[in-house]
Coordinates of C-alpha atoms in Angstrom, one line a residue:
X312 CA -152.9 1.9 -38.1
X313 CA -155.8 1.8 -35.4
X314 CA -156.2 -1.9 -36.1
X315 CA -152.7 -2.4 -35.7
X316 CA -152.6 -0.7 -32.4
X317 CA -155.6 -2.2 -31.2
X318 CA -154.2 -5.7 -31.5
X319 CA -151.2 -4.5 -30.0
X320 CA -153.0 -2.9 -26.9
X321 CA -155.0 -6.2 -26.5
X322 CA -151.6 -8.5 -26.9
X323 CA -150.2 -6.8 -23.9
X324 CA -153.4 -6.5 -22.0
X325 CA -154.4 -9.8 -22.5
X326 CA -150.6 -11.3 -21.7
X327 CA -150.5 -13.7 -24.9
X328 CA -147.8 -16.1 -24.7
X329 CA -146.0 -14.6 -28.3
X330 CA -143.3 -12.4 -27.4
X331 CA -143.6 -8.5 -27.8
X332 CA -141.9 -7.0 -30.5
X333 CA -139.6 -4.0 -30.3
X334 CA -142.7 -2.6 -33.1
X335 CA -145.1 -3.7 -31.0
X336 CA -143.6 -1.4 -28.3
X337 CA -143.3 1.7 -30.0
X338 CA -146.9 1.1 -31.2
X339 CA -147.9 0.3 -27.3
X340 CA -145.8 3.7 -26.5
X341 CA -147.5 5.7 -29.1
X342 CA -150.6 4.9 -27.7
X343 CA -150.2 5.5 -24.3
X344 CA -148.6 8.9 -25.1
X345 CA -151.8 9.9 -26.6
X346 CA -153.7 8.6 -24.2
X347 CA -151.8 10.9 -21.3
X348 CA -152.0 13.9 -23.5
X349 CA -156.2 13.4 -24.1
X350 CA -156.2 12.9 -20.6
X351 CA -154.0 15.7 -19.8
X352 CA -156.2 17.9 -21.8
X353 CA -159.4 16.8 -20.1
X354 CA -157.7 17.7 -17.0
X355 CA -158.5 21.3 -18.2
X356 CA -161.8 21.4 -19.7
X357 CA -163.3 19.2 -16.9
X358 CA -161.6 21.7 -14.4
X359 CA -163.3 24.5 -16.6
X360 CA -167.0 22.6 -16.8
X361 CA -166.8 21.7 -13.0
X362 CA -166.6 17.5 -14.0
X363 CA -164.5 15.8 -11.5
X364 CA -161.8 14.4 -13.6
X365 CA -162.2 10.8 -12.8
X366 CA -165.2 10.7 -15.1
X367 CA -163.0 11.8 -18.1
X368 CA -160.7 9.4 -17.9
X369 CA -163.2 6.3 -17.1
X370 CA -164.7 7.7 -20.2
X371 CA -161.4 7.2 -22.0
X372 CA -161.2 3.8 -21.0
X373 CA -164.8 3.1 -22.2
X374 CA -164.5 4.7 -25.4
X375 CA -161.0 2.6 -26.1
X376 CA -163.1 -0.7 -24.7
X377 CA -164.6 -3.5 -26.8
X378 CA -168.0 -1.3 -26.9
X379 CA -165.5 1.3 -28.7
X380 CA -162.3 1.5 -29.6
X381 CA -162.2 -2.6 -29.4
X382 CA -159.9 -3.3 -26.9
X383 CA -160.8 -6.7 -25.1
X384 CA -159.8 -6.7 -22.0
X385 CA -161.1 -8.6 -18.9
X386 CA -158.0 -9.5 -16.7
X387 CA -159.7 -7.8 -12.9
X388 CA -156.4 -9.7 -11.0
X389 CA -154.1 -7.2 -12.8
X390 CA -156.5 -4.5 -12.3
X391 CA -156.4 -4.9 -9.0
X392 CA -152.8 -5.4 -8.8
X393 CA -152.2 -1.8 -11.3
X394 CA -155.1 -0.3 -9.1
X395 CA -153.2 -1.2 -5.8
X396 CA -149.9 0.2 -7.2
X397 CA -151.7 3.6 -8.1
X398 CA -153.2 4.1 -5.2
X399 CA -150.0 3.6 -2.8
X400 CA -148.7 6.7 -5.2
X401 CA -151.9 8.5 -4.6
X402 CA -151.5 8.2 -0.9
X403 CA -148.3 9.4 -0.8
X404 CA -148.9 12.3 -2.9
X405 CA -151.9 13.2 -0.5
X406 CA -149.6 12.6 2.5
X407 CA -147.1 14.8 1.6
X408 CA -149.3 17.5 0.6
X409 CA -151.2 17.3 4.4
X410 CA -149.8 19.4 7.4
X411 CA -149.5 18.4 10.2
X412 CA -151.1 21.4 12.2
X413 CA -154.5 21.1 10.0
X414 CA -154.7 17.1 10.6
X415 CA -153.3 17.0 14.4
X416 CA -156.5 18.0 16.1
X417 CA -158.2 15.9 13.4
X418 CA -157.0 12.5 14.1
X419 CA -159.7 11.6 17.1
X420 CA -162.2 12.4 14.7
X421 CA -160.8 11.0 11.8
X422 CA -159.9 7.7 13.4
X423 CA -163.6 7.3 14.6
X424 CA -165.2 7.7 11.0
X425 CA -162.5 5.3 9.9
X426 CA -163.5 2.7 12.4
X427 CA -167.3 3.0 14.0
X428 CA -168.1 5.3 10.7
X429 CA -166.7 2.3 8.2
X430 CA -169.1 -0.3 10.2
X431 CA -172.1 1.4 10.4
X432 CA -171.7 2.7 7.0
X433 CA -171.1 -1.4 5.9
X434 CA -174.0 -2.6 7.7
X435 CA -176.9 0.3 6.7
X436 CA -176.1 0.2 3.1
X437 CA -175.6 -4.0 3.3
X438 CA -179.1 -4.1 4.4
X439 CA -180.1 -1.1 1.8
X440 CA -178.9 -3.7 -0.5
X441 CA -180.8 -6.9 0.8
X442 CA -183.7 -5.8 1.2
X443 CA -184.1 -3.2 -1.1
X444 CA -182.3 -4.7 -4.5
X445 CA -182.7 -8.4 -3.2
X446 CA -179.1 -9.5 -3.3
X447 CA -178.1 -12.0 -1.2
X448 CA -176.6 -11.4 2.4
X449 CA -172.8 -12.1 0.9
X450 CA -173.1 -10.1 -1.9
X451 CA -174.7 -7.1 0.0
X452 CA -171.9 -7.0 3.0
X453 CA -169.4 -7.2 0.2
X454 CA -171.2 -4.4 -1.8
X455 CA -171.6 -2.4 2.1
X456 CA -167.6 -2.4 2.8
X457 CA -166.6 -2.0 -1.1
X458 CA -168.2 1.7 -1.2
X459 CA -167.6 2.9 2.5
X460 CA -164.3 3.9 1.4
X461 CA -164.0 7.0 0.7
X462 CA -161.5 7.9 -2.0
X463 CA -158.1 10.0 -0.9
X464 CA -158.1 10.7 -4.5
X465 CA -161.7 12.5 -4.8
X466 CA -161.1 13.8 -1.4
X467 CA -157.8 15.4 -2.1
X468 CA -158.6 17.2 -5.7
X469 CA -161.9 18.7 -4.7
X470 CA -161.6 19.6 -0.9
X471 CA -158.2 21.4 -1.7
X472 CA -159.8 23.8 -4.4
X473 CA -162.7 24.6 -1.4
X474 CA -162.4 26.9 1.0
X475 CA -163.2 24.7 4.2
X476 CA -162.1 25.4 7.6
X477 CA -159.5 23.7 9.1
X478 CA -160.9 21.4 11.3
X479 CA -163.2 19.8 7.8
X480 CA -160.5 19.5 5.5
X481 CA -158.3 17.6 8.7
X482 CA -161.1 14.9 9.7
X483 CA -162.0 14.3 5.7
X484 CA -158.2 14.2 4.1
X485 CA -157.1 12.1 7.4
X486 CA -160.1 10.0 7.0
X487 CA -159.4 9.3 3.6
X488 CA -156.5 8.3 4.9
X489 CA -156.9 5.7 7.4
X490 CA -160.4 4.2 6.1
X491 CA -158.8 2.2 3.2
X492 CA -157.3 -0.5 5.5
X493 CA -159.9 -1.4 7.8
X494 CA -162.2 -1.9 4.5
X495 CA -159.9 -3.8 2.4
X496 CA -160.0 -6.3 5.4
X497 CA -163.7 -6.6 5.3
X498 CA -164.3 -7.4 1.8
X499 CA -161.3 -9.6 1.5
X500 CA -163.0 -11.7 4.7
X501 CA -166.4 -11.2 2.9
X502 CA -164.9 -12.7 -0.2
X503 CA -163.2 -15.6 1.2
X504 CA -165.3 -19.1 0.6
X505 CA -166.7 -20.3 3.9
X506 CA -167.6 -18.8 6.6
X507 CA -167.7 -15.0 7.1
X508 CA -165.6 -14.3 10.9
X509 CA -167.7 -13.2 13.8
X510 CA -167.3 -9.3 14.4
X511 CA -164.6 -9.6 16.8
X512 CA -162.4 -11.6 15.4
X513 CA -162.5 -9.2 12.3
X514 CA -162.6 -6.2 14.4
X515 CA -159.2 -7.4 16.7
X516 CA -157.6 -8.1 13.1
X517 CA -158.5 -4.4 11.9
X518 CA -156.6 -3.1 15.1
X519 CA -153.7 -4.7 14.6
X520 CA -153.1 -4.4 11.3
X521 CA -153.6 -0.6 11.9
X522 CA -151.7 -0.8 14.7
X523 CA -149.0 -2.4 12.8
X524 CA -148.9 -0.7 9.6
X525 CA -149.3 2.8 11.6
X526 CA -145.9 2.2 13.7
X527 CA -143.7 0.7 10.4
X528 CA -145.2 4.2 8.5
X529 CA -144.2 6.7 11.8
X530 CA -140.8 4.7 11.9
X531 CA -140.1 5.2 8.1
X532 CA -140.8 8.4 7.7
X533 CA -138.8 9.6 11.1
X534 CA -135.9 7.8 9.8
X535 CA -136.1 8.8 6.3
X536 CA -136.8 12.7 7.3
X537 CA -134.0 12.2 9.3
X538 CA -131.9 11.0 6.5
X539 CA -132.8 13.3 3.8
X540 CA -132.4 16.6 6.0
X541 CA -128.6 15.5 7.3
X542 CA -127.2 13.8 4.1
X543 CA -126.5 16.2 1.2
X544 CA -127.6 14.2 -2.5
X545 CA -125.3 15.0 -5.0
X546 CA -128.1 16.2 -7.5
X547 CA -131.0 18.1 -6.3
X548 CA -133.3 15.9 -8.3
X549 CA -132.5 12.8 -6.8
X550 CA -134.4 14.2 -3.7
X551 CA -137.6 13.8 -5.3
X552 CA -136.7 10.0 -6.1
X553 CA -135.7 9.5 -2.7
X554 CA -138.9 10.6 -1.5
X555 CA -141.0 8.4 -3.1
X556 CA -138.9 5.6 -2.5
X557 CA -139.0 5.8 1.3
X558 CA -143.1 6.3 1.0
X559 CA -143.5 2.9 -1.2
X560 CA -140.9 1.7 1.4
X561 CA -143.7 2.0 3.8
X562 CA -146.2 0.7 2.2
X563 CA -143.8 -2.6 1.7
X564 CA -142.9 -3.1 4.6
X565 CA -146.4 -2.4 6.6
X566 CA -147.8 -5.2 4.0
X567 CA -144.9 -7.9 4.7
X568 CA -145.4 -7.3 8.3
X569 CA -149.0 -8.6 7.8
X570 CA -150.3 -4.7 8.6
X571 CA -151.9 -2.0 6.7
X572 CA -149.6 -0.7 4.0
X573 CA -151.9 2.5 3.2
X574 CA -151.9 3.7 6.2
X575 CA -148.2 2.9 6.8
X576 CA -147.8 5.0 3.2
X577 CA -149.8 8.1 4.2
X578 CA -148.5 8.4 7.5
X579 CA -144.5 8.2 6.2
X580 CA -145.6 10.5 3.3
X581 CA -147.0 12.8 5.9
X582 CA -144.1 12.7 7.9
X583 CA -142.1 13.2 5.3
X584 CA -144.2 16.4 4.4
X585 CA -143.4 17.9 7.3
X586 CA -140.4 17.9 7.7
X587 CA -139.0 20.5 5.9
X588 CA -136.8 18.4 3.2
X589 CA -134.1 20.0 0.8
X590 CA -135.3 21.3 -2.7
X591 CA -139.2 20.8 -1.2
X592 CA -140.5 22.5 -4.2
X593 CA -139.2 20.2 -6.8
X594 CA -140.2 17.0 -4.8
X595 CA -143.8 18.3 -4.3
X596 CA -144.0 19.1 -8.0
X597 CA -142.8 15.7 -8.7
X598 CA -144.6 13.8 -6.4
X599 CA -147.8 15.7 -7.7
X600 CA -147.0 14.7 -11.5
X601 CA -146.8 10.9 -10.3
X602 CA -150.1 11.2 -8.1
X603 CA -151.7 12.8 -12.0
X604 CA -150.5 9.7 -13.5
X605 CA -151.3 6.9 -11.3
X606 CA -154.6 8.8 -11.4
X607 CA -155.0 8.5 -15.3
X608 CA -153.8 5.1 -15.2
X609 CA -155.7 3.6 -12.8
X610 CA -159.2 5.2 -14.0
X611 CA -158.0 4.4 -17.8
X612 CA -157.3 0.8 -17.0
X613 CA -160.7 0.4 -14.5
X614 CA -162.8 2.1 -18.1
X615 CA -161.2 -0.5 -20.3
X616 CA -162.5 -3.3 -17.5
X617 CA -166.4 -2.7 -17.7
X618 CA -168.7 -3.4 -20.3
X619 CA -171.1 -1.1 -21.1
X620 CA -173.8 -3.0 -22.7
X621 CA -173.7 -5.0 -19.3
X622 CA -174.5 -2.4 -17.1
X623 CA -178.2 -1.5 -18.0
X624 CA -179.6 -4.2 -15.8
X625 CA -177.6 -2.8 -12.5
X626 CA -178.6 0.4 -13.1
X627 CA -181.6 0.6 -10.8
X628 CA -179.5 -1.1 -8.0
X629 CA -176.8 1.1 -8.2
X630 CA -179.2 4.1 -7.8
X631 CA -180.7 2.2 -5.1
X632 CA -178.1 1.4 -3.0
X633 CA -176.5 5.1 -3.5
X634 CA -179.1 6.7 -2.3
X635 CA -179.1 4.6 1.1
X636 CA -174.9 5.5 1.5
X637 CA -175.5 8.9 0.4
X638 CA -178.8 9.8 2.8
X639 CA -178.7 6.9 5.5
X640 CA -175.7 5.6 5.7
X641 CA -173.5 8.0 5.6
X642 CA -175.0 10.9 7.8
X643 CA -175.4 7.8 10.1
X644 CA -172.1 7.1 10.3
X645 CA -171.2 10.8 11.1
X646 CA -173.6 11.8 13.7
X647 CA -172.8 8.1 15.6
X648 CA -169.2 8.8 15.0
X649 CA -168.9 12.4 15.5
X650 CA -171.1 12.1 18.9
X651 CA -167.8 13.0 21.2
X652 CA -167.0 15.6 19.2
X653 CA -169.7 17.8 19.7
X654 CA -169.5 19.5 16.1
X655 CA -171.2 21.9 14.8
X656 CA -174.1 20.9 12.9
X657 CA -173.3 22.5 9.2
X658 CA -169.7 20.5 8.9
X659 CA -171.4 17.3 10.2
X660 CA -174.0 18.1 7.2
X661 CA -171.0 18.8 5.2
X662 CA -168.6 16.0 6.4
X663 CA -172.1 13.3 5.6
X664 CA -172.3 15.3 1.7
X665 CA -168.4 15.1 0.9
X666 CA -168.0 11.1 1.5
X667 CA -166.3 11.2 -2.0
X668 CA -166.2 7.5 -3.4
X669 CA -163.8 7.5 -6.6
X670 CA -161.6 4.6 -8.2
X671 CA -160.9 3.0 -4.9
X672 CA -164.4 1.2 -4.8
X673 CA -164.2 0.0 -8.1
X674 CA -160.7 -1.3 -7.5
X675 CA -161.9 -3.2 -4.1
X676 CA -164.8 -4.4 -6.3
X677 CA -162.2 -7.2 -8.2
X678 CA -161.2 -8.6 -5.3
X679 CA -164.2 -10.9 -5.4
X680 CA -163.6 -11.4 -9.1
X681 CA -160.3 -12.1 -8.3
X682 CA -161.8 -14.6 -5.4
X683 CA -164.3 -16.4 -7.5
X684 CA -167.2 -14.8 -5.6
X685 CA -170.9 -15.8 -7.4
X686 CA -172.4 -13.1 -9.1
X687 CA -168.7 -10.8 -8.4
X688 CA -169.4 -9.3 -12.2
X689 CA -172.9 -7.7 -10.9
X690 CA -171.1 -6.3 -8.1
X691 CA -168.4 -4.4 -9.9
X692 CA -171.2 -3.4 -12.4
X693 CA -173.0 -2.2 -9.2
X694 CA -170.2 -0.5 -8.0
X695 CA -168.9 1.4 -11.1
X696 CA -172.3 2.6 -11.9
X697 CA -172.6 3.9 -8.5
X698 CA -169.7 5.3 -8.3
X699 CA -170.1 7.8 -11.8
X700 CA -173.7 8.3 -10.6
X701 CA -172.8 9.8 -7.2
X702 CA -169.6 11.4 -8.3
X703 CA -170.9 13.2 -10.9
X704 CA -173.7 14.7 -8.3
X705 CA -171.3 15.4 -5.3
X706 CA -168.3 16.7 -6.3
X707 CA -169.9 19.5 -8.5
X708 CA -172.2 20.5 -5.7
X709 CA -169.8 20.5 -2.4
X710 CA -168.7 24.1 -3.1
X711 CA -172.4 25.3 -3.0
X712 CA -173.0 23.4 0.0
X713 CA -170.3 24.7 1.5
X714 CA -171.6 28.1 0.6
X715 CA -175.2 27.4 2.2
X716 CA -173.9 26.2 5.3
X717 CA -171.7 29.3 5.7
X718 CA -168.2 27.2 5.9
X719 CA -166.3 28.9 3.4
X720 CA -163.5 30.6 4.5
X721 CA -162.0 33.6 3.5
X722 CA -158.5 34.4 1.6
X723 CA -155.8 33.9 4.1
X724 CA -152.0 35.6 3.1
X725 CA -150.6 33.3 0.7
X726 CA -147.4 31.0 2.2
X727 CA -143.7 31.4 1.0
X728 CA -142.3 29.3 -1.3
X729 CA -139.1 28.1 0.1
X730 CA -136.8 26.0 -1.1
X731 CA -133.9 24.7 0.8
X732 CA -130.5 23.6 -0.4
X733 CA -128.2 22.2 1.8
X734 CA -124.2 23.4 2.0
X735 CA -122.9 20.7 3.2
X736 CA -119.0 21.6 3.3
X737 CA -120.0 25.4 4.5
X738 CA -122.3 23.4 7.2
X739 CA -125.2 26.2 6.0
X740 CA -128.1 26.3 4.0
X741 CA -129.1 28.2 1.1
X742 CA -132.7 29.3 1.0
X743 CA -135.0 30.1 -1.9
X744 CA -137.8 32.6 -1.5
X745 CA -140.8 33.4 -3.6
X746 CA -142.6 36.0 -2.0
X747 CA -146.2 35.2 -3.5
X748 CA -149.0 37.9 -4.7
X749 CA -151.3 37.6 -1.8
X750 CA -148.2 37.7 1.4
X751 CA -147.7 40.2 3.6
X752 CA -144.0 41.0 3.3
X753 CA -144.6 42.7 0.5
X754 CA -143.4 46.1 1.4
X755 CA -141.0 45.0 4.2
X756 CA -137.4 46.3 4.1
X757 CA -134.7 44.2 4.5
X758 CA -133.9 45.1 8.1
X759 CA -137.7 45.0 9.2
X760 CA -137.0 41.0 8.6
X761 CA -135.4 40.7 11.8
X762 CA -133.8 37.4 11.0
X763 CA -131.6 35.8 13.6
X764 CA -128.0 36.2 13.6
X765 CA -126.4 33.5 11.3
X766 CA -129.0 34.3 8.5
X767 CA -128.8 36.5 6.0
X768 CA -130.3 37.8 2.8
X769 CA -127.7 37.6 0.2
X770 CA -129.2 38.8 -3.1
X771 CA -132.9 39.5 -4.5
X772 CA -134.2 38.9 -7.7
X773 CA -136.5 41.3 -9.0
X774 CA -138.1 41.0 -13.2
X775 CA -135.3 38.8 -14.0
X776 CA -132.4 40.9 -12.7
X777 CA -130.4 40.3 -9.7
X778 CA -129.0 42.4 -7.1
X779 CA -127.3 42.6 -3.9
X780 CA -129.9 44.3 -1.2
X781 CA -129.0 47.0 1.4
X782 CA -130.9 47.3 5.0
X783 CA -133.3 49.4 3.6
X784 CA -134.6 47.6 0.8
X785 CA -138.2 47.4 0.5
X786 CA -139.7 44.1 -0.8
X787 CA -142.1 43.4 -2.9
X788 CA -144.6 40.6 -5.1
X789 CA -142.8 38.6 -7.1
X790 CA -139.5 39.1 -5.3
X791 CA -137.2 36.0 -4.9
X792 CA -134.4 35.9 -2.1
X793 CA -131.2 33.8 -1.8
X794 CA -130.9 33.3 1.9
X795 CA -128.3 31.7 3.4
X796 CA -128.5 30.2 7.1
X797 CA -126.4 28.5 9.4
X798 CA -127.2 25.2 10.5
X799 CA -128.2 26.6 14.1
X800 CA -130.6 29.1 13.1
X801 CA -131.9 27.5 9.8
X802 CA -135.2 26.7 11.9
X803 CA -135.6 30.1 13.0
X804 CA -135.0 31.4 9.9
X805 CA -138.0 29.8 7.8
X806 CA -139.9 30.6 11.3
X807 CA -139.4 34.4 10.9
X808 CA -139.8 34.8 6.8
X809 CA -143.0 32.9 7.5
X810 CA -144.4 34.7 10.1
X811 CA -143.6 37.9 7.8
X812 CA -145.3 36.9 5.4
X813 CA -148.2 35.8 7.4
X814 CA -148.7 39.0 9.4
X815 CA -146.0 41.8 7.7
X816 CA -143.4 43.5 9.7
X817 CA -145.8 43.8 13.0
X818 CA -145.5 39.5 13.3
X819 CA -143.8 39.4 16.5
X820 CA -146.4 42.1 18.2
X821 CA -148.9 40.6 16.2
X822 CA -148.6 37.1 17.6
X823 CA -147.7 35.1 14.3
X824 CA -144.9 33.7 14.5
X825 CA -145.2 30.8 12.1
X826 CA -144.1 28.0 14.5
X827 CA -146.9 25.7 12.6
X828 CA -146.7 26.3 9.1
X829 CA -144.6 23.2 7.4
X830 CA -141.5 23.5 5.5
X831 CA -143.1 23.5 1.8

């Protein structure tokens, strides 16, 4: 049986010209099912050991390679293509999951370590590389740009388990962001035969295709936001679908109009996000199960594409060259970028430490097997090792940094989860919501809500049974409410149960009012 599924696996992979069997799919099915349920379980004991994730699943694509399992498989063009395609899903997962009042004061920052951060970083560790491993001048800038990206995957899992301030998580999650474009463009132009283009020219092509890719994303998103809040689905779970669709919408477009199709992805994903959408719960859920299995997928398939028994000669390079991103270049790149700024030393130390690099170096490392480039197997060999290497050490140890430098933050009141469902005929909304173990309207009545006229709270649900409230209800933890709001006031409404359960009955006197917090 594992022979049989082996030569299936390597049929597909290797796109043989006989035709694939309806057997040969259920075996190919089979397979991958047990493959997402291995990885699914590593999802907890790496969570448990404090192992980034990304490791597990590389490690399940090793172990089902031709050094294990016996899987041959050596096709980098549709790695890169699968790798691509994952990563527009990760974006938009990490788009909708940013809000907008963390990132807004972010973007100057963010936007400067994607741009003067991304060259210095390219240029410090191409030379690290040079001089210090002796690769040639080509194979060192391509090496520079491939791991100055930083990985919105890695950045995503790990920051959002840490309790960062604001201000960190907005410059590193909207970095992670934006950085992707401007780097796919150099090691595309550093893997082109010929000449490499003079800094300006590559620099002016950088702008516009951010320019670019940044308007088709805002214009997107606005009109699908628009869309989605003022035309009632007939099923609650085509929402999610819709979702997604207008988010890879983006990213197609920004790419057709010659622009930047990540950033045109995460910014209509973060739009989106905001935007306080019907049934937001469900779509976030959804949206997160897709961003788990692009994940597996893509590290799976990027395992399966190295060769173990290759790597021990890169090795010493790959520890090389990491230690001049992870010491020089990076910290560079923040202190020159961040000079504006005027930050605070401890999240510039942080901000140089959590420069997460995950599958998206190892996927910009085929472009130049895709290209033809001399020596491109060394690079991705390079790459991968210094990828696990460095992973493995920062990812663990960001939350005791964070510790040392005093950046921790501590428990805020949990948000409401509310759900909206709009009532299309009644020109109303019905809203869904779970008051949470750590929020502050636990112990509110009713009529200490103070919800605008128009809005009202129909019925509570309290250990499974339901009941019709009176004024003088008092609240508690676990609670769910059916609220239903007039178009008018709908606004207000998630405005008020917010700010109630930010700062309890006092919010109005307290000053929360919970103008900023997004519709999740």
């Amino acid at each position: 049986m594992l022979g049989s599924w082996r030569r299936t696996a390597a049929h597909v992979l290797a796109r043989r010209e006989r035709p694939l069997t309806v057997h040969h799919l259920n075996q190919l099915l089979l397979l991958c099912s047990l493959v997402l349920l291995v990885a699914v379980a590593a999802v907890r004991i790496s969570s448990r050991s404090g192992l980034p994730s990304l490791l597990v699943y590389l490690g399940i694509g090793i172990a089902m390679g031709q050094d294990g399992f016996g899987i041959h498989f050596n096709n980098a063009e549709l790695t890169q293509v699968m790798g691509y395609a994952a990563l527009v899903v990760i974006l938009a997962e990490g788009g909708l999951g940013t809000k907008w009042k963390q990132i807004k004061p972010a973007l100057p920052a963010a936007s400067a370590l994607a741009l003067l951060g991304v060259a210095v970083s390219v240029g410090v560790t191409a030379a690290g590389a040079h001089y210090l491993s002796g690769l040639e001048w080509r194979q060192a800038l391509i090496i520079g740009a491939v791991v100055s990206s930083t990985d919105a995957a890695a950045v995503f899992s790990v920051l959002r388990k840490v309790p960062l301030p604001a201000r960190v998580t907005g410059v590193l999650e909207a970095e992670s962001g934006f950085n992707d474009a401007p780097v796919v463009i150099l090691v595309v132009a550093f893997s082109t035969a010929g000449p490499i283009e003079h800094w300006y020219t590559l620099l002016g092509k950088i702008l516009l295709e951010l320019a670019i890719g940044a308007a088709i994303g805002l214009a997107v998103g606005w009109l699908g936001s628009w869309g989605l809040r003022h035309v009632a689905l007939p099923a609650s779970g085509l929402y999610p679908i819709a979702v997604m669709a207008i988010a890879v919408m983006a990213y197609a477009g920004g790419s057709l109009a010659h622009g930047s199709g990540f950033l045109a992805v995460y910014l209509a994903s973060m739009m989106l996000g905001n935007a306080k959408l019907p049934h937001w719960p469900a779509t976030r859920g959804f949206a997160e199960g897709l961003g788990w299995i692009a994940q597996i997928g893509m590290f799976v398939l990027l395992g399966l594409l190295v060769t173990p028994h290759e790597l021990a000669d890169d090795v010493l390079p790959a520890l090389v060259i990491g230690m001049v991103l992870t010491m020089v270049a990076r910290p560079l790149s923040v202190v020159m970028s961040l000079v504006p700024f005027r930050l605070p030393w401890q999240e510039q130390t942080l901000m140089s430490w959590a420069g997460l690099r995950g599958a998206v170096p190892i996927i910009l490392a085929t472009i130049p097997m895709v290209n033809g480039v001399a020596g491109s197997r060394r690079i991705f060999n390079i790459v991968f090792v210094l990828v696990v290497v460095y992973t493995l050490i920062q990812g663990p140890t960001l939350p005791w940094l964070a510790r040392k430098l005093r950046l921790g933050e501590g428990p805020e009141a949990s948000d409401l989860g509310i759900e909206s469902a709009p009532l299309e005929r009644l020109r109303g909304h019905l809203l869904s919501v779970a008051i949470p173990e750590g929020s502050r309207m636990h112990g509110v009545e009713i009529n200490e809500l103070r919800l605008p006229a128009g809005a009202a709270v129909t019925l509570v649900v309290r250990e499974g049974k339901s009941f019709v409230p009176l004024p003088t209800t008092v609240l508690r933890r676990g609670d769910e409410l059916l609220v239903v709001a007039t178009d008018q006031v709908r606004d207000a409404a998630e405005r008020r149960l917010r700010a109630v359960g930010q700062g309890g009955k006092l919010a109005g006197w307290l000053g929360t009012t919970g103008n900023g917090a997004p519709g999740r």
